[in-house]
PDB file of C-alpha atoms and ligand atoms in Angstrom:
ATOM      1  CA  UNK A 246      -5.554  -6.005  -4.181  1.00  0.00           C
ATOM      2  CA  UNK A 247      -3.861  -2.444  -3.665  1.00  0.00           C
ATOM      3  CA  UNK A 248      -1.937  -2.405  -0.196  1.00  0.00           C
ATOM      4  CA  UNK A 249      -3.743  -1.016   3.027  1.00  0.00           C
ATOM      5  CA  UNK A 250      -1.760   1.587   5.230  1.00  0.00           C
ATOM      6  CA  UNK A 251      -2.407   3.421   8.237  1.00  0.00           C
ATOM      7  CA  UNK A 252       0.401   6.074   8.587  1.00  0.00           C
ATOM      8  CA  UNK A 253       1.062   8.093  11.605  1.00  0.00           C
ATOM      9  CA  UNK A 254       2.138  11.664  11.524  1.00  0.00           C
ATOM     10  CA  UNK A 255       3.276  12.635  14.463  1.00  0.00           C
ATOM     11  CA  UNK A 256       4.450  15.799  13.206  1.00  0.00           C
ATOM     12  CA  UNK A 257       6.511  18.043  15.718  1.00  0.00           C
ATOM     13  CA  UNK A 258       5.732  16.100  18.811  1.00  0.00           C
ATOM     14  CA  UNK A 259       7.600  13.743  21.380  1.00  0.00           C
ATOM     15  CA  UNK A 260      11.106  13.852  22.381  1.00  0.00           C
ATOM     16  CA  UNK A 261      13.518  10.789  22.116  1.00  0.00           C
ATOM     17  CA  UNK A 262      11.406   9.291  25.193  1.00  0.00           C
ATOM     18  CA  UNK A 263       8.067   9.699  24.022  1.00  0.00           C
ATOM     19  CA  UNK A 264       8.701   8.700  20.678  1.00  0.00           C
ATOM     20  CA  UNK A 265      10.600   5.360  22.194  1.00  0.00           C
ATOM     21  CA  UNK A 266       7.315   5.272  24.361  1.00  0.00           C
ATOM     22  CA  UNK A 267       5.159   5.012  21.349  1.00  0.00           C
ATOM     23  CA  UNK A 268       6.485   2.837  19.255  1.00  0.00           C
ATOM     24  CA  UNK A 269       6.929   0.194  22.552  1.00  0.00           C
ATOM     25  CA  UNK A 270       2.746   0.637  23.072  1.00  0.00           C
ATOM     26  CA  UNK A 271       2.095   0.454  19.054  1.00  0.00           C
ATOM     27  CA  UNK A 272       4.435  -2.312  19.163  1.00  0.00           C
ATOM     28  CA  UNK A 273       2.287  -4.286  21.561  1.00  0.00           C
ATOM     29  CA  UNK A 274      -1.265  -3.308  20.542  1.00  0.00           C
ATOM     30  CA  UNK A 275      -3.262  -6.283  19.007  1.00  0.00           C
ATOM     31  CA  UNK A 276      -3.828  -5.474  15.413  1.00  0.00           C
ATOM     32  CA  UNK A 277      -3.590  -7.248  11.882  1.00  0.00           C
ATOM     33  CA  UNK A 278      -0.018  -7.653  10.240  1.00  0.00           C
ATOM     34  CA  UNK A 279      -1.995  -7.445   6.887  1.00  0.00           C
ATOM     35  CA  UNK A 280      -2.276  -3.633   6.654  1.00  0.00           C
ATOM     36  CA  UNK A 281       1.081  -1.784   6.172  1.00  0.00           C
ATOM     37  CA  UNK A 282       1.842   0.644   9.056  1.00  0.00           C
ATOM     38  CA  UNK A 283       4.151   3.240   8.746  1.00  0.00           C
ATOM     39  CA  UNK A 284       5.239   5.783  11.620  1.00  0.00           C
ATOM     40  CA  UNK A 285       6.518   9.301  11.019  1.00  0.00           C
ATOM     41  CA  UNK A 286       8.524  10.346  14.063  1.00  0.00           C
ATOM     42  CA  UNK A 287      10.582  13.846  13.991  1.00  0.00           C
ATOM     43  CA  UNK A 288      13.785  13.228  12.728  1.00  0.00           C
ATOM     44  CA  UNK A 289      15.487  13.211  16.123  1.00  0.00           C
ATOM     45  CA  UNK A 290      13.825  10.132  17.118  1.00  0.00           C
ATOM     46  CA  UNK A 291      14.078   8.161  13.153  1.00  0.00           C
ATOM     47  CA  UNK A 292      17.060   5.924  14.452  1.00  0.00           C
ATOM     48  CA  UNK A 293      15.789   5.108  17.793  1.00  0.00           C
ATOM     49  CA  UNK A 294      12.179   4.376  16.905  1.00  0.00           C
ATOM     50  CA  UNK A 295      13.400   2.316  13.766  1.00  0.00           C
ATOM     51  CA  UNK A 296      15.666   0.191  16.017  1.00  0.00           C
ATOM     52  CA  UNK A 297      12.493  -0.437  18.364  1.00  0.00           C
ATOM     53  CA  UNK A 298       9.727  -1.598  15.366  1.00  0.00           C
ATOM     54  CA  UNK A 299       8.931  -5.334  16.675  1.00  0.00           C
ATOM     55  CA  UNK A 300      10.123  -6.973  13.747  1.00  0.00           C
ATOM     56  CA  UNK A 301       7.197  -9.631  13.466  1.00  0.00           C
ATOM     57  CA  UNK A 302       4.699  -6.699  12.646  1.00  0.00           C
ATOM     58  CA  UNK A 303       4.066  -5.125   9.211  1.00  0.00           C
ATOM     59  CA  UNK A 304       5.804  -2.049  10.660  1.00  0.00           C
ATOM     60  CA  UNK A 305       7.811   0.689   8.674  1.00  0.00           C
ATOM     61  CA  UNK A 306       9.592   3.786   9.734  1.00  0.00           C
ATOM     62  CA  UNK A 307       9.132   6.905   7.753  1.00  0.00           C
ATOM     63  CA  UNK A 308      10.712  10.450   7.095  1.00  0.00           C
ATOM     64  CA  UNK A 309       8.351  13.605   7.634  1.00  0.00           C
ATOM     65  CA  UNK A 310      10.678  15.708   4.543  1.00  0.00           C
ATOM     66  CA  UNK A 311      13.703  15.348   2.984  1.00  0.00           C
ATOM     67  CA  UNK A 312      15.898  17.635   1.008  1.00  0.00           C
ATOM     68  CA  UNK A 313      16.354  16.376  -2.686  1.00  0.00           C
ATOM     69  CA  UNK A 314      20.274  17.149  -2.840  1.00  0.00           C
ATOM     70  CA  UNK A 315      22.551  14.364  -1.896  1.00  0.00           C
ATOM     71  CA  UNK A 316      24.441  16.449   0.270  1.00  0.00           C
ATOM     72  CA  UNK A 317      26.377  20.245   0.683  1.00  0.00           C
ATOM     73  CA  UNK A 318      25.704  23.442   2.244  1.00  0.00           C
ATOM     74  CA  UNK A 319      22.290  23.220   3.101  1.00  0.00           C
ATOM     75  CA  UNK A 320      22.148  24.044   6.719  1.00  0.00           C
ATOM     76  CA  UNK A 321      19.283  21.854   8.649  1.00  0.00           C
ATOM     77  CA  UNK A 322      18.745  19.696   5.730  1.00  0.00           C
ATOM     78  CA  UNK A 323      18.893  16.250   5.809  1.00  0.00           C
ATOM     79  CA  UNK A 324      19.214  13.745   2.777  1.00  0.00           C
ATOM     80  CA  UNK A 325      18.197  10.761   1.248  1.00  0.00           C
ATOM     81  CA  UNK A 326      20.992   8.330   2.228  1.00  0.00           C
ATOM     82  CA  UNK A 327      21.169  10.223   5.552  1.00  0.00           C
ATOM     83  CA  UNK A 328      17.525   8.792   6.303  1.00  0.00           C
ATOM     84  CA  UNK A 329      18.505   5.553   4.552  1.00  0.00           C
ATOM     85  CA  UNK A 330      21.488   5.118   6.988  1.00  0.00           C
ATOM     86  CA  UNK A 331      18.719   5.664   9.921  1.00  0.00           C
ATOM     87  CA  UNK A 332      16.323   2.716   8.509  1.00  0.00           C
ATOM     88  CA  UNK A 333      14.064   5.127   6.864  1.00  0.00           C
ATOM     89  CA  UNK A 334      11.856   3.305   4.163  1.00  0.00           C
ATOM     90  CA  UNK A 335       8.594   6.050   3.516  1.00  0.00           C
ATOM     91  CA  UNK A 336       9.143  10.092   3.269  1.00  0.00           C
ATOM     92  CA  UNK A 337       6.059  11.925   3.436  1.00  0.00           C
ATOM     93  CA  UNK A 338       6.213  14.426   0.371  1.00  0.00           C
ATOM     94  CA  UNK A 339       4.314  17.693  -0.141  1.00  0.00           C
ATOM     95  CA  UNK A 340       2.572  17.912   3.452  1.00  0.00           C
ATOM     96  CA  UNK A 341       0.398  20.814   3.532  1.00  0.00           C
ATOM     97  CA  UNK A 342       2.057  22.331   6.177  1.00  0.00           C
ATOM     98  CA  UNK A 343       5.514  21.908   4.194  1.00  0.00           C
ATOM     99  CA  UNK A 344       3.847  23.943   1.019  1.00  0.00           C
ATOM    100  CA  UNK A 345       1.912  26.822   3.147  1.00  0.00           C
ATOM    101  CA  UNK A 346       4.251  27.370   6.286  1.00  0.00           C
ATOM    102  CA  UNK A 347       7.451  26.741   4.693  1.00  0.00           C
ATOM    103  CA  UNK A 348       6.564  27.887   1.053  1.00  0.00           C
ATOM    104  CA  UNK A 349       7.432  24.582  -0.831  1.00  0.00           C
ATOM    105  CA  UNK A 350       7.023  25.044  -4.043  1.00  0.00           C
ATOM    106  CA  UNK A 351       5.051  22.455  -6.703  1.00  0.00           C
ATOM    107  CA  UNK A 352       8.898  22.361  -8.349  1.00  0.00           C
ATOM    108  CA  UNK A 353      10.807  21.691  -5.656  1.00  0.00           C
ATOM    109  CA  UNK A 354       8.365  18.903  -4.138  1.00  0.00           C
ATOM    110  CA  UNK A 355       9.114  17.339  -7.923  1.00  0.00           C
ATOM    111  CA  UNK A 356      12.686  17.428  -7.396  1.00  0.00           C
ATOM    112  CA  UNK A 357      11.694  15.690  -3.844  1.00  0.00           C
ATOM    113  CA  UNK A 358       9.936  13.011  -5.230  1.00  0.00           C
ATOM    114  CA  UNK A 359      13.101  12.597  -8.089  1.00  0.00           C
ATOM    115  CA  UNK A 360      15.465  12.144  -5.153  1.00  0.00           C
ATOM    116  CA  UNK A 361      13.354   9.773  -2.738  1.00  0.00           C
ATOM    117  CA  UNK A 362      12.704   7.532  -5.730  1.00  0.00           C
ATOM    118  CA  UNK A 363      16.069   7.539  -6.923  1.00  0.00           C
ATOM    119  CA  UNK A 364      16.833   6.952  -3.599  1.00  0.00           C
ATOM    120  CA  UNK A 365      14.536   3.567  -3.731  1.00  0.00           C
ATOM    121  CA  UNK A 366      12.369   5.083  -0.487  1.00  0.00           C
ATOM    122  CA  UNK A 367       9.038   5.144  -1.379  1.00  0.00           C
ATOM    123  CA  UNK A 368       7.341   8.796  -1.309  1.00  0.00           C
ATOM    124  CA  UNK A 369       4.066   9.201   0.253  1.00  0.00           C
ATOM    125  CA  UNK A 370       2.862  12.640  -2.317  1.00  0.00           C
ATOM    126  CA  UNK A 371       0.417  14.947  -0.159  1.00  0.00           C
ATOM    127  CA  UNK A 372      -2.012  16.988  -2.143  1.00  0.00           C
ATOM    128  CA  UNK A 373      -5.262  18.393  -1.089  1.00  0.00           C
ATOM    129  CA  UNK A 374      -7.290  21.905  -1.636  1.00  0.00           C
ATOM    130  CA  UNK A 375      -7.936  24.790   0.674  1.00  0.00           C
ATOM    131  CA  UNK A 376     -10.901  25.708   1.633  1.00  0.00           C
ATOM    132  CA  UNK A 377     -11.792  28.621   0.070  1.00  0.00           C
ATOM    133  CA  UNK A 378     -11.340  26.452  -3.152  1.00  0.00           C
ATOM    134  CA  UNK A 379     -13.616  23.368  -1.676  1.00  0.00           C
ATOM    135  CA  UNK A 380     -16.362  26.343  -1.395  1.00  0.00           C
ATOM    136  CA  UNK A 381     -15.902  27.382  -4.840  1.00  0.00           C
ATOM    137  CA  UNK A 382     -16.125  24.006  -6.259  1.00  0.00           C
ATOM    138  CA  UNK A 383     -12.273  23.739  -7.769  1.00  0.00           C
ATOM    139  CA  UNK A 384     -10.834  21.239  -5.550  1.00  0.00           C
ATOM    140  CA  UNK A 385     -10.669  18.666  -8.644  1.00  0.00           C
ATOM    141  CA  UNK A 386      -8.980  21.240 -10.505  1.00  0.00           C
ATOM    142  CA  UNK A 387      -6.640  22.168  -8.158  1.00  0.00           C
ATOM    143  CA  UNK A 388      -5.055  18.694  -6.657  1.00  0.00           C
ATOM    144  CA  UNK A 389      -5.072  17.786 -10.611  1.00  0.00           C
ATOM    145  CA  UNK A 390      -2.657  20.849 -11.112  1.00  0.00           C
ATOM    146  CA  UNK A 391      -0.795  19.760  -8.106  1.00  0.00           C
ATOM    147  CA  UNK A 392      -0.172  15.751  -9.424  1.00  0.00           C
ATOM    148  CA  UNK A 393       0.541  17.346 -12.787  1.00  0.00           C
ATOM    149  CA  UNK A 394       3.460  19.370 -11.490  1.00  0.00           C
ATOM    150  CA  UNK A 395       5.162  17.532  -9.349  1.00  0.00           C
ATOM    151  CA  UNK A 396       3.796  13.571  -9.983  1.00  0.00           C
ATOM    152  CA  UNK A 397       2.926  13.750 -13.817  1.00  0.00           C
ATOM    153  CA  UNK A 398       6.751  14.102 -15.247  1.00  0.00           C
ATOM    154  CA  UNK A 399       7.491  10.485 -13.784  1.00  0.00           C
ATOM    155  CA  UNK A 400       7.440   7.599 -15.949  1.00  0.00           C
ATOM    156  CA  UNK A 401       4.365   5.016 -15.419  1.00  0.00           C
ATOM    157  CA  UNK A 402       7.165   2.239 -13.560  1.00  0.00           C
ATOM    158  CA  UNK A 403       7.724   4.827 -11.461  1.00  0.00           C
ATOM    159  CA  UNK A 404       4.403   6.574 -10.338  1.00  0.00           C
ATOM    160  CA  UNK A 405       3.823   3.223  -9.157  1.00  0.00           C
ATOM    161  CA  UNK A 406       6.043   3.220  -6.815  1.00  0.00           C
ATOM    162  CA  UNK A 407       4.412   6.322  -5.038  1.00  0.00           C
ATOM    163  CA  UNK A 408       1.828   6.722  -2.327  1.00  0.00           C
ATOM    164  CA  UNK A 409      -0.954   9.201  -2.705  1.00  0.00           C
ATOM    165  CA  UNK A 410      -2.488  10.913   0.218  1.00  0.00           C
ATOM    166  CA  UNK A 411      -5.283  13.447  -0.390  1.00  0.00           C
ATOM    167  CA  UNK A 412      -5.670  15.405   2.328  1.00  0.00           C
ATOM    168  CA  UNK A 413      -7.814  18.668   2.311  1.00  0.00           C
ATOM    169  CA  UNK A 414      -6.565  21.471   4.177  1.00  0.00           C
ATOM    170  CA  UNK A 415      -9.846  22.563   5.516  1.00  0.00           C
ATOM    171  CA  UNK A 416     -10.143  18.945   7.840  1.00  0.00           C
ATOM    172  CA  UNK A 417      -6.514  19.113   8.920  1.00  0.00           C
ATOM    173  CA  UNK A 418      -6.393  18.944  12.758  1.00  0.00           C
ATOM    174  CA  UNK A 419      -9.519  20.715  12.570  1.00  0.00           C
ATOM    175  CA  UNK A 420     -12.009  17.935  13.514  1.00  0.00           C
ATOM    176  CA  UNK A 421     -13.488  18.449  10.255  1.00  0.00           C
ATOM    177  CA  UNK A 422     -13.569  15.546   8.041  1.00  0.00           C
ATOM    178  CA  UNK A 423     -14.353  14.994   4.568  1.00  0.00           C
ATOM    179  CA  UNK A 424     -17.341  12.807   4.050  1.00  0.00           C
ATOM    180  CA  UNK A 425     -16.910   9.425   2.895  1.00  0.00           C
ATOM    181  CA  UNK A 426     -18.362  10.458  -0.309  1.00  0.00           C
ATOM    182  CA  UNK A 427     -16.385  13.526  -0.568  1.00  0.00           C
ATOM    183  CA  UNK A 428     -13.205  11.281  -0.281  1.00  0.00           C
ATOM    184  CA  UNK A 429     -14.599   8.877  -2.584  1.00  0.00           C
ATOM    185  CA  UNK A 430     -15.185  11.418  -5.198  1.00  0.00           C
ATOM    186  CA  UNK A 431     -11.745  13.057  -4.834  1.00  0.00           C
ATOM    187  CA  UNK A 432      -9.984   9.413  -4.673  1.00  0.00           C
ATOM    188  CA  UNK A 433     -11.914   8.631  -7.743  1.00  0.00           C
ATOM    189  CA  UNK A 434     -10.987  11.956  -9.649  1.00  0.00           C
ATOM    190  CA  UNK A 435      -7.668  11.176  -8.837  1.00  0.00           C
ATOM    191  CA  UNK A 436      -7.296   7.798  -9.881  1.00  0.00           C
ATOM    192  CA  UNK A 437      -8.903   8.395 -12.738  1.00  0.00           C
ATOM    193  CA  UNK A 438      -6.372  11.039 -13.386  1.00  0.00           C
ATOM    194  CA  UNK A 439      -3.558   8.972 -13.383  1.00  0.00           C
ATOM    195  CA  UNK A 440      -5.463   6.626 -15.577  1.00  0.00           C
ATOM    196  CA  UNK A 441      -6.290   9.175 -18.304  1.00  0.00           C
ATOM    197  CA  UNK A 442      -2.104   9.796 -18.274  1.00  0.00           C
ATOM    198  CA  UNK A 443      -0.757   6.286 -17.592  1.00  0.00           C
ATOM    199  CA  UNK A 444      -3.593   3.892 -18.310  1.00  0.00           C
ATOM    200  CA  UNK A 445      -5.817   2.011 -15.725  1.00  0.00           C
ATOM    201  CA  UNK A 446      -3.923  -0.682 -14.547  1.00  0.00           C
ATOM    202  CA  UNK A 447      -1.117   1.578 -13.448  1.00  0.00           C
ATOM    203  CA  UNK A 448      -3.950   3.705 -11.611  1.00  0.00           C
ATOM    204  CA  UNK A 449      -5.141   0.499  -9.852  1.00  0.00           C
ATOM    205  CA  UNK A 450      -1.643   0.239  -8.293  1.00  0.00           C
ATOM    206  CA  UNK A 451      -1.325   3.252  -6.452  1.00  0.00           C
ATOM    207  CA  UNK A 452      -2.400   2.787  -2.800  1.00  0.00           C
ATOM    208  CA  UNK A 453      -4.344   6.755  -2.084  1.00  0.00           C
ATOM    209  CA  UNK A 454      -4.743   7.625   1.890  1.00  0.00           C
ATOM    210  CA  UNK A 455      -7.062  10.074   3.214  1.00  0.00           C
ATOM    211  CA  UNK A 456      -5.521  12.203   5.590  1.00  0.00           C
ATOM    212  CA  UNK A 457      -7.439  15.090   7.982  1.00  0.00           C
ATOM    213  CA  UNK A 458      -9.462  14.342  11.452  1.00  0.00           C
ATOM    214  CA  UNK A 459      -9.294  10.507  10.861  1.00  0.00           C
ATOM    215  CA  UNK A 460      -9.989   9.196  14.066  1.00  0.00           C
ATOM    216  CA  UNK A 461     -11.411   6.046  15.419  1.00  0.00           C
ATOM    217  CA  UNK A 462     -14.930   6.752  15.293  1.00  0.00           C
ATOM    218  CA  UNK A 463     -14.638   7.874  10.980  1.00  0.00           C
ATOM    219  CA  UNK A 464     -12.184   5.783   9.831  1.00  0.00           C
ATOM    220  CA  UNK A 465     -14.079   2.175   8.905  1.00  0.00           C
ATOM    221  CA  UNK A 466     -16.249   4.569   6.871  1.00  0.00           C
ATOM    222  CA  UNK A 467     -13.805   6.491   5.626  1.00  0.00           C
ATOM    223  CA  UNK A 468     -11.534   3.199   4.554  1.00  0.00           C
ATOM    224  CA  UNK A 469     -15.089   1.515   3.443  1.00  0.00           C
ATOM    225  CA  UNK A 470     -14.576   3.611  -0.037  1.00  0.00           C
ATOM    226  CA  UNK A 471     -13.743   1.206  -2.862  1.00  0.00           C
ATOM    227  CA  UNK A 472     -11.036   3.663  -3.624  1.00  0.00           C
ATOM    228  CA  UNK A 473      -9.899   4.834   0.054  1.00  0.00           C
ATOM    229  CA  UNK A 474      -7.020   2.582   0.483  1.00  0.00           C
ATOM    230  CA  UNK A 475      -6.275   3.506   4.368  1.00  0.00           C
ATOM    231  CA  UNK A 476      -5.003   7.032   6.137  1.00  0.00           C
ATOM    232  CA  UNK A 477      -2.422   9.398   6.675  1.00  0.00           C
ATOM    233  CA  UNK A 478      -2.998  10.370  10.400  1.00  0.00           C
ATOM    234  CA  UNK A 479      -1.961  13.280  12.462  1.00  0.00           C
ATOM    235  CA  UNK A 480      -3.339  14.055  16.136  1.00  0.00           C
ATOM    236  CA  UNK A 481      -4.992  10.584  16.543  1.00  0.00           C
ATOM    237  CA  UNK A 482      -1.320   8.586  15.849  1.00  0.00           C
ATOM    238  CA  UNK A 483      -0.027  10.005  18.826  1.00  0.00           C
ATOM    239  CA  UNK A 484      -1.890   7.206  21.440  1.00  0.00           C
ATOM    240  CA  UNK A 485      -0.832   4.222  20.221  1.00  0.00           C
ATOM    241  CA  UNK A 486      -4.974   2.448  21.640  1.00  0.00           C
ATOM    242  CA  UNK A 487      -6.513   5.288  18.915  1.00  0.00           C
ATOM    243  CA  UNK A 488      -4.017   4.829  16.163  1.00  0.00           C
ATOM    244  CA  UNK A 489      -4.419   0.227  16.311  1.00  0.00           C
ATOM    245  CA  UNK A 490      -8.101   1.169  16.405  1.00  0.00           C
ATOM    246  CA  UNK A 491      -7.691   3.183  13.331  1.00  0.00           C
ATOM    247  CA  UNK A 492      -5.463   0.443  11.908  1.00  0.00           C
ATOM    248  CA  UNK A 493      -8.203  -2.509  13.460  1.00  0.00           C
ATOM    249  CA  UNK A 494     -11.111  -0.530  11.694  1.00  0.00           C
ATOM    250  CA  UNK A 495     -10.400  -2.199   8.651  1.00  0.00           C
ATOM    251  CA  UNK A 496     -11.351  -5.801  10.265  1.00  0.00           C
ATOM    252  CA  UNK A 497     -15.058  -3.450  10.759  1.00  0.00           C
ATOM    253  CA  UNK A 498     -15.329  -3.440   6.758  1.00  0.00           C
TER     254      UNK A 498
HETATM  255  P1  PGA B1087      -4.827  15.299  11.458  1.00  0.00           P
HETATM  256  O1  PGA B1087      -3.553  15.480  10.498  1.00  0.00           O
HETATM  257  O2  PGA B1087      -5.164  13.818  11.435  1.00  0.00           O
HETATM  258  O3  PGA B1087      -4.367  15.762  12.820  1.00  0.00           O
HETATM  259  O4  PGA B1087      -5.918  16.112  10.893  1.00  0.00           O
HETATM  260  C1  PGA B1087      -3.409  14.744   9.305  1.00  0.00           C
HETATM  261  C2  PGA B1087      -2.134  15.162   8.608  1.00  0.00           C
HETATM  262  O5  PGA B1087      -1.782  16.347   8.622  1.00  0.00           O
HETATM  263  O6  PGA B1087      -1.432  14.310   8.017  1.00  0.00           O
END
């Protein structure tokens, strides 16, 4: 059985307080220690909200980017062992928002995923289509070029200790979500990508998250798809009642 996650996103929101807020309420909401949940607080608030998980839940604290040098000039950057020292265990890799409004390249996300498994954090690898590319009917084409140049180098032990998250850019905080089936296809096309390269049973590893609009009310359908292993969440992580009933929506299945 591949592992279940629900990871929150909360991308450039809450201060200190509001992230110490959060993880108190998801700390005491009622849900199932038998899905892996990670939250992605701004780096700011990494140390305090790691210190806060309740340790008897299934709870992990994650980085939303990393820089792949170990350390140096790099003004604003943070490291590996810098989020390590803050009880960082997840860094999300590739984010959408990382590639189009900061101009990450596919070569430089490779050298990210390098230096978070090096690191031994596990990397969550974001890929997902525009779309003007959805319309034209080359999303396969393009999130295979995208695993290909920045997943695809790493040996087969080591793609399996990666997280996939397909997320298309057209349902990203827009309210638009892919359809079950369109997930399923894409989650299937992708798993049977890494099978063509590294061979089934390494493909039946890898846990792969749909990200974009998951909310309460989608995600039991969404997470119904045979090969929909849970979600990457954005603007319904940030209230800790939506984000357990995304997590409970499994027990719906
Ligand atoms: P959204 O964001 O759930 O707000 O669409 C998802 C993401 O960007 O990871």
């Amino acid at each position: 059985m591949r592992q279940k996650i629900v990871a929150g996103n909360w991308k450039m929101n809450n201060d200190l307080n509001q992230s110490i807020q959060l993880i108190s309420d998801i700390n005491k909401a009622d849900f199932s220690d038998k899905i892996k949940v990670i939250v992605f607080p701004s780096f700011i608030s990494i140390h305090s909200v790691a210190e806060k998980i309740d340790t008897n839940k299934n709870i992990s604290c994650g980085a939303q980017n990393v820089h792949p040098k170990p350390n140096g000039a790099f003004t604003g950057e943070v490291s590996t062992s810098m989020l390590k020292s803050v009880g960082v265990e997840y860094v999300l890799v590739g984010h959408s928002e990382r590639r189009e409004i900061f101009n990450e390249t596919e070569a430089f996300l490779k050298e990210k995923i390098d230096a978070v498994l090096d690191a031994e954090l596990t990397p969550i690898f974001c890929c997902g289509e525009p779309l003007e590319i959805r319309n034209i009917n080359q999303q396969n084409q393009f999130v295979l070029i995208q695993l290909q140049k920045s997943l695809f180098h790493l040996l087969a032990s080591e793609i399996e200790k990666c997280i996939i998250a397909y997320e298309p850019i057209w349902a990203i905080g827009t309210g638009l979500t892919a359809s079950s089936a369109q997930a399923q296809e894409m989650h299937l096309f992708i798993r049977n990508s890494i099978a063509d390269k590294y061979g089934v049973e390494t493909a039946n590893k890898i846990s792969i998250l749909y990200g974009g609009s998951c909310k309460a009310d989608n995600a039991a359908e969404l997470f119904s798809q045979p090969d929909v292993d849970g979600g990457l969440i954005g603007g319904a992580s940030l209230k800790a009642n939506e984000f357990a009933a995304i997590i409970n929506s499994f027990n719906l299945i």
